[in-house]
Tab-separated table of C-alpha atoms and ligand atoms in Angstrom:
chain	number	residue	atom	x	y	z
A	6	UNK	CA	122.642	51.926	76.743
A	7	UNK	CA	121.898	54.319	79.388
A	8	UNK	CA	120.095	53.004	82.092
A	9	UNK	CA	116.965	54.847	84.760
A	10	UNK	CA	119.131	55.930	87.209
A	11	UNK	CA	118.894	54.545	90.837
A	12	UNK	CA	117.292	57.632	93.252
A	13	UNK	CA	118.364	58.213	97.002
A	14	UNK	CA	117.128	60.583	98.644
A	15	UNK	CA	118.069	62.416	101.803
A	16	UNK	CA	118.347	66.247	103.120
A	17	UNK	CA	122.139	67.127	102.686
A	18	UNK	CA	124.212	65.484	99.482
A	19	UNK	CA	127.674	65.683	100.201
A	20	UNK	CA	130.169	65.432	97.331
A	21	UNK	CA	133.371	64.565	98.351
A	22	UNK	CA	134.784	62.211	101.146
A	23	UNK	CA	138.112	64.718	102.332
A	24	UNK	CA	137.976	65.278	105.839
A	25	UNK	CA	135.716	68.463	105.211
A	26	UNK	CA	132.711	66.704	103.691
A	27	UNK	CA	133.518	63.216	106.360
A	28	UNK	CA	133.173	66.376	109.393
A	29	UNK	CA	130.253	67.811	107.721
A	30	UNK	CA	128.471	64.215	107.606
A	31	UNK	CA	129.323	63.430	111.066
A	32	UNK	CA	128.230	66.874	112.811
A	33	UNK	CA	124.852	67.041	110.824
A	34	UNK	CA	124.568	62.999	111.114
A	35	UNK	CA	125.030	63.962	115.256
A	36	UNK	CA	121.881	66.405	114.700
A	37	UNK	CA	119.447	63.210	113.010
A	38	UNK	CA	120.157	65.333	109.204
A	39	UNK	CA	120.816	62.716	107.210
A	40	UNK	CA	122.895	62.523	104.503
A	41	UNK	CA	125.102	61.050	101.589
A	42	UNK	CA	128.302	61.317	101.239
A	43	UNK	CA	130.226	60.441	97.458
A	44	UNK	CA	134.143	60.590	96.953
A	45	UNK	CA	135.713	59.364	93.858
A	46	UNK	CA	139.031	57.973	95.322
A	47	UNK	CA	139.111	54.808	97.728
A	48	UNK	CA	139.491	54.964	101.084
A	49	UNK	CA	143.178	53.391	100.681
A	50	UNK	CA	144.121	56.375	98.334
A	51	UNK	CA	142.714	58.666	100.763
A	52	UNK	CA	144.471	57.178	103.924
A	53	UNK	CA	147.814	57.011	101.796
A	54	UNK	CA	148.056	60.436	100.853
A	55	UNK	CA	150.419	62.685	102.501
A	56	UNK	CA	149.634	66.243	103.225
A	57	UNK	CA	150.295	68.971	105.987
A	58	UNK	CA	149.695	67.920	109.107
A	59	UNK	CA	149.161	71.428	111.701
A	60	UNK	CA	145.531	71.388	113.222
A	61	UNK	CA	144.808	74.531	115.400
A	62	UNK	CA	143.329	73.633	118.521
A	63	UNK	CA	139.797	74.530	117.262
A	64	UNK	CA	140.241	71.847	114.690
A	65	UNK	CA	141.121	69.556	117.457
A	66	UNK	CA	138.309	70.326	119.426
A	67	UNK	CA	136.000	69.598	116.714
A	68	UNK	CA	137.248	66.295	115.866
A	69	UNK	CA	137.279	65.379	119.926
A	70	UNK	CA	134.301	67.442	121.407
A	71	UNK	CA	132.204	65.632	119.424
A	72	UNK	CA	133.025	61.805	119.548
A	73	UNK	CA	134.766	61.332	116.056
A	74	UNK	CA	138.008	60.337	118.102
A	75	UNK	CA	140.353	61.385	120.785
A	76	UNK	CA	143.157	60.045	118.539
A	77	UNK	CA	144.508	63.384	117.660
A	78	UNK	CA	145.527	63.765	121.211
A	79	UNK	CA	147.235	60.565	121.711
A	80	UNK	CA	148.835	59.970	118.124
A	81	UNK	CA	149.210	63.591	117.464
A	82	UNK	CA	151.905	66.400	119.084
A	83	UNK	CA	151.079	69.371	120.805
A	84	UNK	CA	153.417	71.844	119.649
A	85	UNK	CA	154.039	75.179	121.282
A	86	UNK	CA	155.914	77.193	118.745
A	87	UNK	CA	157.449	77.417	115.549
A	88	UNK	CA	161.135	77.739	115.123
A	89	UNK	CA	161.736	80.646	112.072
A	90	UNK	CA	165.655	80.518	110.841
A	91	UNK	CA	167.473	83.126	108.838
A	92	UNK	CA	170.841	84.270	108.466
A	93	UNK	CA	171.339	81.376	110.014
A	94	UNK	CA	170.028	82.035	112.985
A	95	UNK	CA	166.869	80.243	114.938
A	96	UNK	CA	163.997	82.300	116.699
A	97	UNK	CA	161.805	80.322	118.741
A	98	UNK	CA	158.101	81.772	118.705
A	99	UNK	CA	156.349	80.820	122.170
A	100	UNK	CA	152.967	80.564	121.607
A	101	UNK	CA	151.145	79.980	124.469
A	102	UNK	CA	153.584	83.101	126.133
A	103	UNK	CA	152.182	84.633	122.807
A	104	UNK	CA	148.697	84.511	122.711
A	105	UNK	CA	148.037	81.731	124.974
A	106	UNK	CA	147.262	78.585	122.038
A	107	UNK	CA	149.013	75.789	121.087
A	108	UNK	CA	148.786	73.584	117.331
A	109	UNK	CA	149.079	69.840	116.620
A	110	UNK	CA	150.935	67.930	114.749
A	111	UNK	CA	148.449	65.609	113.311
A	112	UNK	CA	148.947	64.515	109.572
A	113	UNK	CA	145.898	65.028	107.309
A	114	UNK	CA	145.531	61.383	106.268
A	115	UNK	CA	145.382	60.046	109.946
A	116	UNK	CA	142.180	62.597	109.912
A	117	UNK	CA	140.576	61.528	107.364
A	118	UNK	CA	141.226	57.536	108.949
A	119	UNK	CA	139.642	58.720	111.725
A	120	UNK	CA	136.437	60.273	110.013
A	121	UNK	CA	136.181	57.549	107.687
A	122	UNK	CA	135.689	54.947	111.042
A	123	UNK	CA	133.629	57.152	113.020
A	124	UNK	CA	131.509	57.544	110.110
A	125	UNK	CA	131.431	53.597	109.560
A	126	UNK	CA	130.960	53.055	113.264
A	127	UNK	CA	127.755	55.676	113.217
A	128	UNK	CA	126.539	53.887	110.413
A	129	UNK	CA	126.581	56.634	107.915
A	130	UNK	CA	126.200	56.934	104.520
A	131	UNK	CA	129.947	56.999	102.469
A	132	UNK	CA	130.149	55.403	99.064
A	133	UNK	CA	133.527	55.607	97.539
A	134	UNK	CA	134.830	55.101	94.557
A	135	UNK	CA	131.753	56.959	93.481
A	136	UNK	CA	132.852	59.541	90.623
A	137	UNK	CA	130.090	62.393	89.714
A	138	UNK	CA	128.997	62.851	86.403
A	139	UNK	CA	126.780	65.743	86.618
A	140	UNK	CA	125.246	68.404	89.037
A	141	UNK	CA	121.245	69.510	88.336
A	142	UNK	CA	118.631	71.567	89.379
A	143	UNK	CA	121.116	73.768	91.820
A	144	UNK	CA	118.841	76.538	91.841
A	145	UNK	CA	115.701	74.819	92.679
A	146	UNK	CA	114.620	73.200	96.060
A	147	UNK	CA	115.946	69.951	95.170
A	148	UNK	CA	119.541	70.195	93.411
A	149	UNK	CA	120.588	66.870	92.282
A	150	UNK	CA	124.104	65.118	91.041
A	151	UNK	CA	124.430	62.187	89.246
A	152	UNK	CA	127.696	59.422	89.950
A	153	UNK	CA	128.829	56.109	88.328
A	154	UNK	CA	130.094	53.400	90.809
A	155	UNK	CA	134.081	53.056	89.482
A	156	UNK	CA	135.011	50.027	91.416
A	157	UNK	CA	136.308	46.767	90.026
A	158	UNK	CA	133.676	45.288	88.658
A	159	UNK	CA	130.947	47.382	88.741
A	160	UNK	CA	128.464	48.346	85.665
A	161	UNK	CA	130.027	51.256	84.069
A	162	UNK	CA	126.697	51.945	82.612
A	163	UNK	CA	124.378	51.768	85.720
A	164	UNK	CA	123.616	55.667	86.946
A	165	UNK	CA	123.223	56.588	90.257
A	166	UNK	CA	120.953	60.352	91.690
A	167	UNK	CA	120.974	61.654	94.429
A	168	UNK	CA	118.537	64.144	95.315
A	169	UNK	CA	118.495	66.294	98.342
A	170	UNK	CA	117.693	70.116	99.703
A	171	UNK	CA	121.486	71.388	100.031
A	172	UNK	CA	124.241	70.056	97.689
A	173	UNK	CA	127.121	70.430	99.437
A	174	UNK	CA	131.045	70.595	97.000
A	175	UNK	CA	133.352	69.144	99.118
A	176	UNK	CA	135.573	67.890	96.546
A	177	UNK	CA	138.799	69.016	96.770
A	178	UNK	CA	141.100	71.763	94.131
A	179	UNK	CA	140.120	70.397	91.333
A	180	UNK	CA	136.223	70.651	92.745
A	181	UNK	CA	134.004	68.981	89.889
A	182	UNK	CA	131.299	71.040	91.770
A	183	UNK	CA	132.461	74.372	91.319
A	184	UNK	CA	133.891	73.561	87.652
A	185	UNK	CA	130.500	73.219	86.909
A	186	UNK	CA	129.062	76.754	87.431
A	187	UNK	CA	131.466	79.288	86.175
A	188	UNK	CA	132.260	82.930	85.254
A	189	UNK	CA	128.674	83.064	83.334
A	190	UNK	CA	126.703	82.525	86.042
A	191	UNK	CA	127.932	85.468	88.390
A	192	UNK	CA	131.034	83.955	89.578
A	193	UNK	CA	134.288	85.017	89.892
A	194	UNK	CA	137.980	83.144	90.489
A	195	UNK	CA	141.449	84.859	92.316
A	196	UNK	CA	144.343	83.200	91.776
A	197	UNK	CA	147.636	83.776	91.589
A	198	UNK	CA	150.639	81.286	90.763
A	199	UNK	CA	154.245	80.981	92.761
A	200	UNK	CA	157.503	80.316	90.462
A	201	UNK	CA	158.144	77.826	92.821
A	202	UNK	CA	157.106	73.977	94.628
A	203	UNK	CA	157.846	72.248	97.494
A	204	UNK	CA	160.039	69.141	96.905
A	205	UNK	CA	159.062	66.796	100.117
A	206	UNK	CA	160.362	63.824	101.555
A	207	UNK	CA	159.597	61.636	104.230
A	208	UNK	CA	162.478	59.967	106.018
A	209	UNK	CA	163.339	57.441	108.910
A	210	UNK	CA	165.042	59.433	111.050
A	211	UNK	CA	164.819	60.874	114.602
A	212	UNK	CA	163.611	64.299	114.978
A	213	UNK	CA	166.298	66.969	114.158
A	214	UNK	CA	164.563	69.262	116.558
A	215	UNK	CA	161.190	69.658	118.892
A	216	UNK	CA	159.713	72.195	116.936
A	217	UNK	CA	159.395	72.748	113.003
A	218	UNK	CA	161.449	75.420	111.743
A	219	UNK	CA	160.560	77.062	109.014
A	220	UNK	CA	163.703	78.761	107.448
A	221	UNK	CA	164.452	81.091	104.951
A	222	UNK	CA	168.210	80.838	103.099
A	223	UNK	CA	169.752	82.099	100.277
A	224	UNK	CA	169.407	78.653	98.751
A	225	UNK	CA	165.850	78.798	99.032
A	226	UNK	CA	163.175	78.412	101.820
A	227	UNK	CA	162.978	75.284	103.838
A	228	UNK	CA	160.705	73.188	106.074
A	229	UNK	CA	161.779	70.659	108.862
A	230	UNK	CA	158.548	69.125	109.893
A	231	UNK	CA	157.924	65.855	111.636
A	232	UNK	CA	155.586	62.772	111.544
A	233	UNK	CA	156.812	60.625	114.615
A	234	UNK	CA	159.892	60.026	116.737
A	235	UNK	CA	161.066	58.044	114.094
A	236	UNK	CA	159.435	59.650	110.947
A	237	UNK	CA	160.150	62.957	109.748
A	238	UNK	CA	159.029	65.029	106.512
A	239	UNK	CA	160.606	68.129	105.113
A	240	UNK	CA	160.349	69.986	102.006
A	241	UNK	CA	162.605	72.671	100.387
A	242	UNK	CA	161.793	74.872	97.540
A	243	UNK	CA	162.367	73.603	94.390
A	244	UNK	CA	161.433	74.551	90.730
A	245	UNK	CA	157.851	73.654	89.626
A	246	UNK	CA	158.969	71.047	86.911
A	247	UNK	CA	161.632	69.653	89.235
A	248	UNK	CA	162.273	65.721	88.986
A	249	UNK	CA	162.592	63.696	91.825
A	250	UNK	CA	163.958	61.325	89.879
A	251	UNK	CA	167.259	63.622	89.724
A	252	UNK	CA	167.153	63.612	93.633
A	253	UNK	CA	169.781	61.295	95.275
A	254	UNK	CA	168.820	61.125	98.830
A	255	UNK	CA	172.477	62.223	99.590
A	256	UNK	CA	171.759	65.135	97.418
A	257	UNK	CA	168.540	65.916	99.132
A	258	UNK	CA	170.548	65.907	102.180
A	259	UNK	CA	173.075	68.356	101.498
A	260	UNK	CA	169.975	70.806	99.690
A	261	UNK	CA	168.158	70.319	102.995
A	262	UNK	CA	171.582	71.112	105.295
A	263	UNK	CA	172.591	74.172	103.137
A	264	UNK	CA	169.334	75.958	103.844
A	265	UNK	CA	169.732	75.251	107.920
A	266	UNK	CA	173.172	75.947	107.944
A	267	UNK	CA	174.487	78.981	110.626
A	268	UNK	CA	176.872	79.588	113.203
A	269	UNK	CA	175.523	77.262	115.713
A	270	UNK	CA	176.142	74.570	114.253
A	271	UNK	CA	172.807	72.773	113.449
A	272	UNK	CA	172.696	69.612	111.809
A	273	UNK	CA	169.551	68.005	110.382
A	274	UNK	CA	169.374	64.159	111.371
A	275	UNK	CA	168.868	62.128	108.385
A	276	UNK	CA	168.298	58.499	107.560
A	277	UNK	CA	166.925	56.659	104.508
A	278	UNK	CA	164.298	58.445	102.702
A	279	UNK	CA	161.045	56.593	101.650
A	280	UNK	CA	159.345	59.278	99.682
A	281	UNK	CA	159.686	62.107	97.358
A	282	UNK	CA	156.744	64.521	95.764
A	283	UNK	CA	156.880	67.569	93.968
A	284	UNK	CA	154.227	69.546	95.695
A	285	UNK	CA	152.780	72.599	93.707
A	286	UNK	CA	150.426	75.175	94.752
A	287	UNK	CA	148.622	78.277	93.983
A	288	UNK	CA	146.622	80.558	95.834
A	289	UNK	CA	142.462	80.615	94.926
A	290	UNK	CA	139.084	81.794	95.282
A	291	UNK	CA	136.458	80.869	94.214
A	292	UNK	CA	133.371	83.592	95.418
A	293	UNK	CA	130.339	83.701	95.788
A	294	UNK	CA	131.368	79.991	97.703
A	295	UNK	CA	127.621	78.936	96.478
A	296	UNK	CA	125.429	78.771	93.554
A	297	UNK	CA	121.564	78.259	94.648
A	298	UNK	CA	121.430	75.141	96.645
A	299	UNK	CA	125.053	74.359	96.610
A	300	UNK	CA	127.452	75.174	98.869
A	301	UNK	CA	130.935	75.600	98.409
A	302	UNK	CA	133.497	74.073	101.429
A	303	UNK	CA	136.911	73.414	101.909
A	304	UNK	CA	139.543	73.184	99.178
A	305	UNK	CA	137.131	73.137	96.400
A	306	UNK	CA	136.213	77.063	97.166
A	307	UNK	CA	139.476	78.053	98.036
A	308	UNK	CA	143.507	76.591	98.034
A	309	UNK	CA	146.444	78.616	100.076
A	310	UNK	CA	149.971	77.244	100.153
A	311	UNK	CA	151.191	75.141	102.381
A	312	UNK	CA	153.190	77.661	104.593
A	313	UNK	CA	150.790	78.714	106.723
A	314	UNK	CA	149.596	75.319	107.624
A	315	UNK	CA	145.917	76.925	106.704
A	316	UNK	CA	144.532	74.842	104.315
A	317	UNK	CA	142.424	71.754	106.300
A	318	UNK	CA	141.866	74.129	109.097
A	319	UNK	CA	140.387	76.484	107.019
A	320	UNK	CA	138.304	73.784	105.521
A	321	UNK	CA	137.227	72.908	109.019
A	322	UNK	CA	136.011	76.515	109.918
A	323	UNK	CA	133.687	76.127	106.713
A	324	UNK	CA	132.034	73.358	107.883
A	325	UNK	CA	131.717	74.927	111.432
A	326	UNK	CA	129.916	77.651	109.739
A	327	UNK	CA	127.725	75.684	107.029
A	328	UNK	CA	127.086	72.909	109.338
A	329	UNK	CA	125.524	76.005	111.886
A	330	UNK	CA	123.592	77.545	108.892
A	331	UNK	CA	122.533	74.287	108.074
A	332	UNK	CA	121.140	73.034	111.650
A	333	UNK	CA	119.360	76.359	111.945
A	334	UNK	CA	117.489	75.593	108.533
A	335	UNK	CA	116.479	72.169	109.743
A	336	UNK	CA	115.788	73.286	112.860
A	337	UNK	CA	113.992	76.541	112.233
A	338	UNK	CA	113.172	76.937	108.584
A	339	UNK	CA	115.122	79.968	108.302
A	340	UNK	CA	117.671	80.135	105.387
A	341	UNK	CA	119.256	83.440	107.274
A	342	UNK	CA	122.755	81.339	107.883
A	343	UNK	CA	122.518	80.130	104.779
A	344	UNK	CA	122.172	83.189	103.174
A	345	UNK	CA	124.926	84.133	104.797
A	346	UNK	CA	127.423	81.595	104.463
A	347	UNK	CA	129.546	82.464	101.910
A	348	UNK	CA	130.404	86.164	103.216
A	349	UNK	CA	130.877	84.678	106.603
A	350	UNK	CA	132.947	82.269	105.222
A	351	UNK	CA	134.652	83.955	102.903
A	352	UNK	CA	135.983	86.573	105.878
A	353	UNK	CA	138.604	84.080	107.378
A	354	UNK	CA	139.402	82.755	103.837
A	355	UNK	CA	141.145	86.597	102.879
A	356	UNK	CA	142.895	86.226	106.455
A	357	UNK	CA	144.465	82.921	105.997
A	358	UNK	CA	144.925	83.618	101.881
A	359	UNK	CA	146.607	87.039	103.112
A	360	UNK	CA	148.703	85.034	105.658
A	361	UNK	CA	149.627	82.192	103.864
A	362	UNK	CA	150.749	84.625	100.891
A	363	UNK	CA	152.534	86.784	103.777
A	364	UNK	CA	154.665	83.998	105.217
A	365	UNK	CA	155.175	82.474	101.343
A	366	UNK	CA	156.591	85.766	100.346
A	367	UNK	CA	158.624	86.522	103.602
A	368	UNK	CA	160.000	82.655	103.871
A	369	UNK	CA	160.886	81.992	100.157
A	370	UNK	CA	163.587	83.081	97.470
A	371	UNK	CA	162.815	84.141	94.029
A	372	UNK	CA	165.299	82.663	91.420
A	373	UNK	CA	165.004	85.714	89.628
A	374	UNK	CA	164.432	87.960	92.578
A	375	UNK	CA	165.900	91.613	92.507
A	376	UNK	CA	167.935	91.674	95.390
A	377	UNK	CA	166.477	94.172	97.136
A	378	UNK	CA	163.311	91.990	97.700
A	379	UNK	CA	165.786	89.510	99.410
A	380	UNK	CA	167.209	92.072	101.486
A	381	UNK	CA	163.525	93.394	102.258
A	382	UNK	CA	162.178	89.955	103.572
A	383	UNK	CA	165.052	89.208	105.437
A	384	UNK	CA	164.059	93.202	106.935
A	385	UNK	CA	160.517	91.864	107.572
A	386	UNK	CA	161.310	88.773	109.706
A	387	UNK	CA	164.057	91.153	111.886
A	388	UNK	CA	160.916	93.155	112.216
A	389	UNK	CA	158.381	90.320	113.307
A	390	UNK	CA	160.984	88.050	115.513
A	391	UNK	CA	162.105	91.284	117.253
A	392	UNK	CA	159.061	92.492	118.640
A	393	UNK	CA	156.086	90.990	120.631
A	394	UNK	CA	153.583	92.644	118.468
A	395	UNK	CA	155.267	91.171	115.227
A	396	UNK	CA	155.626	87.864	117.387
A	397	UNK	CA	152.049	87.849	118.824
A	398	UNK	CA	150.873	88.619	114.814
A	399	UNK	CA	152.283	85.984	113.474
A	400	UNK	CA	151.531	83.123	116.388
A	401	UNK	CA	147.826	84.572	116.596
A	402	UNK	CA	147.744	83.902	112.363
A	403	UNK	CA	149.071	80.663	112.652
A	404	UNK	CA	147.375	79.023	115.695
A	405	UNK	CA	144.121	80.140	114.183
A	406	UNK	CA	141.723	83.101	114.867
A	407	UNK	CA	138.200	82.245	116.921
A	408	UNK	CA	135.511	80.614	114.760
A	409	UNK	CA	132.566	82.761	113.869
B	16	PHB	C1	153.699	69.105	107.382
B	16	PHB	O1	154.117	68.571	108.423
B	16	PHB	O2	153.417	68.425	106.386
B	16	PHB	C2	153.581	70.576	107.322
B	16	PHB	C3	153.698	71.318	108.490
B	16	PHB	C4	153.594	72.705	108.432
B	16	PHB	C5	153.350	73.332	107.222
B	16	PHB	C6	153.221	72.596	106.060
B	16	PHB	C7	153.334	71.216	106.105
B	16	PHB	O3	153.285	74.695	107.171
């Protein structure tokens, strides 16, 4: 029987515990604007997924500029460049010669650990294992959603509200927020599908090189990333319905070697490998990145692939520009930033979709590619590797333009 559900209220109801809505708690719960936060997973899930792990330093700044931890700089790796292979051949991008920046090598989960403590050690607001029912009221002054509490032994039939002034989505691809307004109400989705995943694997092994290279081979693109001296994660293009299951480490070792193979000589490092996904991905938008009181952030508005190393950074410069439209409300009255948010936003979304799709393109190999198009991209990255300008393009896309 359905129960009267339980009421909180407070000013900003975040949905979704990734390390965009966790940022946007903490910055706004720095200002005294309270909030909720709800995420549907645990916070063992959470801290146990593995994804991409390249912060640009503005990312870095916001996570240590204001108190969530300096752990990035300790546990994490400053790198200084990117290492792009083909023909068999490595070209080391400089990026501080470049355009005067650095990355780090910080993987996403030991973010969100971080958030999740400094959130607990602020005393704020996080209830997971919280799963949303239902969004309400999003275009008056006090949007609502609706959760159940889906941990052992809860009551499955006991609803929870929570009403506030700003809903915020913060939920992730598969964003129950934005599924919930669609095409009818004035919005519009671009997407476009790759024939092709990332198979990744995380080894024990010592690092095969200091900086990632990202290398493109007539076997297919691959990635040789790192999580530690002695942990290391790479991926190589696979098919989208691949099976790990048919992956042998030793075959994932000679797949990984082909595609770095060259005249020099370079041999990957391996050791016993501990884990094996099938990553797919897509490239989205959702726009407008709001519907009345709700406000769109982070993966749930918009998804790149991987090789750009865009996708929690440009999750980060969302809440840098909500959480400033939303200070100035609370501060001011004025809805001006807010108003503006999604086409602010949505400028450095295009950039990163146009350069994640760029170095996809350039970096990968279509099974059923024309040749030419191989011949082409293989053109394109003697063009960029060969000149500063191409250089200083690519390291000033990839260590992240200035935040608005
Ligand atoms: C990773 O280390 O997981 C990683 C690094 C760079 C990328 C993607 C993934 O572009």
């Amino acid at each position: 029987m359905a129960e009267t559900p339980r009421v909180t209220r407070t000013k900003v109801g975040i949905v979704g515990g990734g390390p965009a809505g966790l940022l946007l708690s903490h910055l706004l719960a720095k200002q005294g604007i309270d909030n909720v936060v709800v995420e549907k997973r645990d916070h063992e899930t959470i801290a146990n997924t593995h994804r991409a792990g390249i912060l640009e330093q503005q990312a870095v700044r916001m996570l240590t500029d204001t108190g969530v931890d300096g752990r990035v700089l300790t546990v994490g790796d400053e790198h200084e460049g990117i290492d792009l292979r083909f023909k068999g051949e490595s070209h080391l991008l400089h990026f501080p010669e470049l355009v005067d920046a650095t990355v780090t090598l910080y993987a996403q989960n030991e973010v969100f650990v971080d958030l999740a403590a400094a959130r607990k050690r602020d005393g704020g607001d996080v209830r997971f294992e919280a799963e949303v029912t239902e969004v309400l009221d999003l275009e008056t002054d006090t949007p609502k959603f609706r959760y159940r509490d889906i941990s052992a032994g809860a009551n499955p039939d006991e609803v929870f509200e929570v009403h506030c002034d700003i809903l915020v989505g913060a939920d992730g691809s598969r964003s129950f927020c934005r599924r919930a307004v669609g095409s009818a109400q004035g919005h519009q989705d671009f997407k476009i599908e790759y024939p092709f995943a990332w198979f990744g694997i995380l080894t024990e092994a010592p690092k095969s090189s200091p900086e990632l290279i990202y290398a493109n081979s007539p076997e297919g693109f691959a990635l040789i990333s790192q999580r530690s001296e002695t942990v290391q994660r790479m991926y190589f293009q696979c098919a989208p319905d691949e099976n790990v299951d048919d992956w042998s480490d030793d075959r994932i070792w000679s797949e990984l070697q082909k595609r770095v193979d060259g005249p020099d000589g370079f041999q990957l490092k391996t050791g016993p490998i501990f884990d094996k996904t099938v990553l797919n991905f897509r490239s989205f938008v959702r726009e407008p990145m709001r519907h009345g009181n709700m406000f769109l952030a982070g993966d749930a508005a918009h998804t790149v692939p991987p090789t750009g190393a865009k996708g929690l950074n440009l999750a980060f410069a969302d809440v840098q520009v909500l959480f400033n439209a939303l200070e100035s409300f609370y501060s001011s009255g004025s809805r001006d930033l807010l108003e503006a948010y999604s086409d602010t936003a949505l400028k450095r979304v295009w950039k990163a979709q146009n350069f994640s799709y760029w170095m996809t393109s350039m970096l990968h190999t279509r099974a059923d590619a024309n040749p030419f198009e191989t011949k082409r991209a293989l053109g394109e990255l003697e063009t960029v590797t060969s000149s500063r300008y191409g250089q200083q393009y690519l390291a000033e896309s990839y260590t992240g333009w200035p935040h608005a």
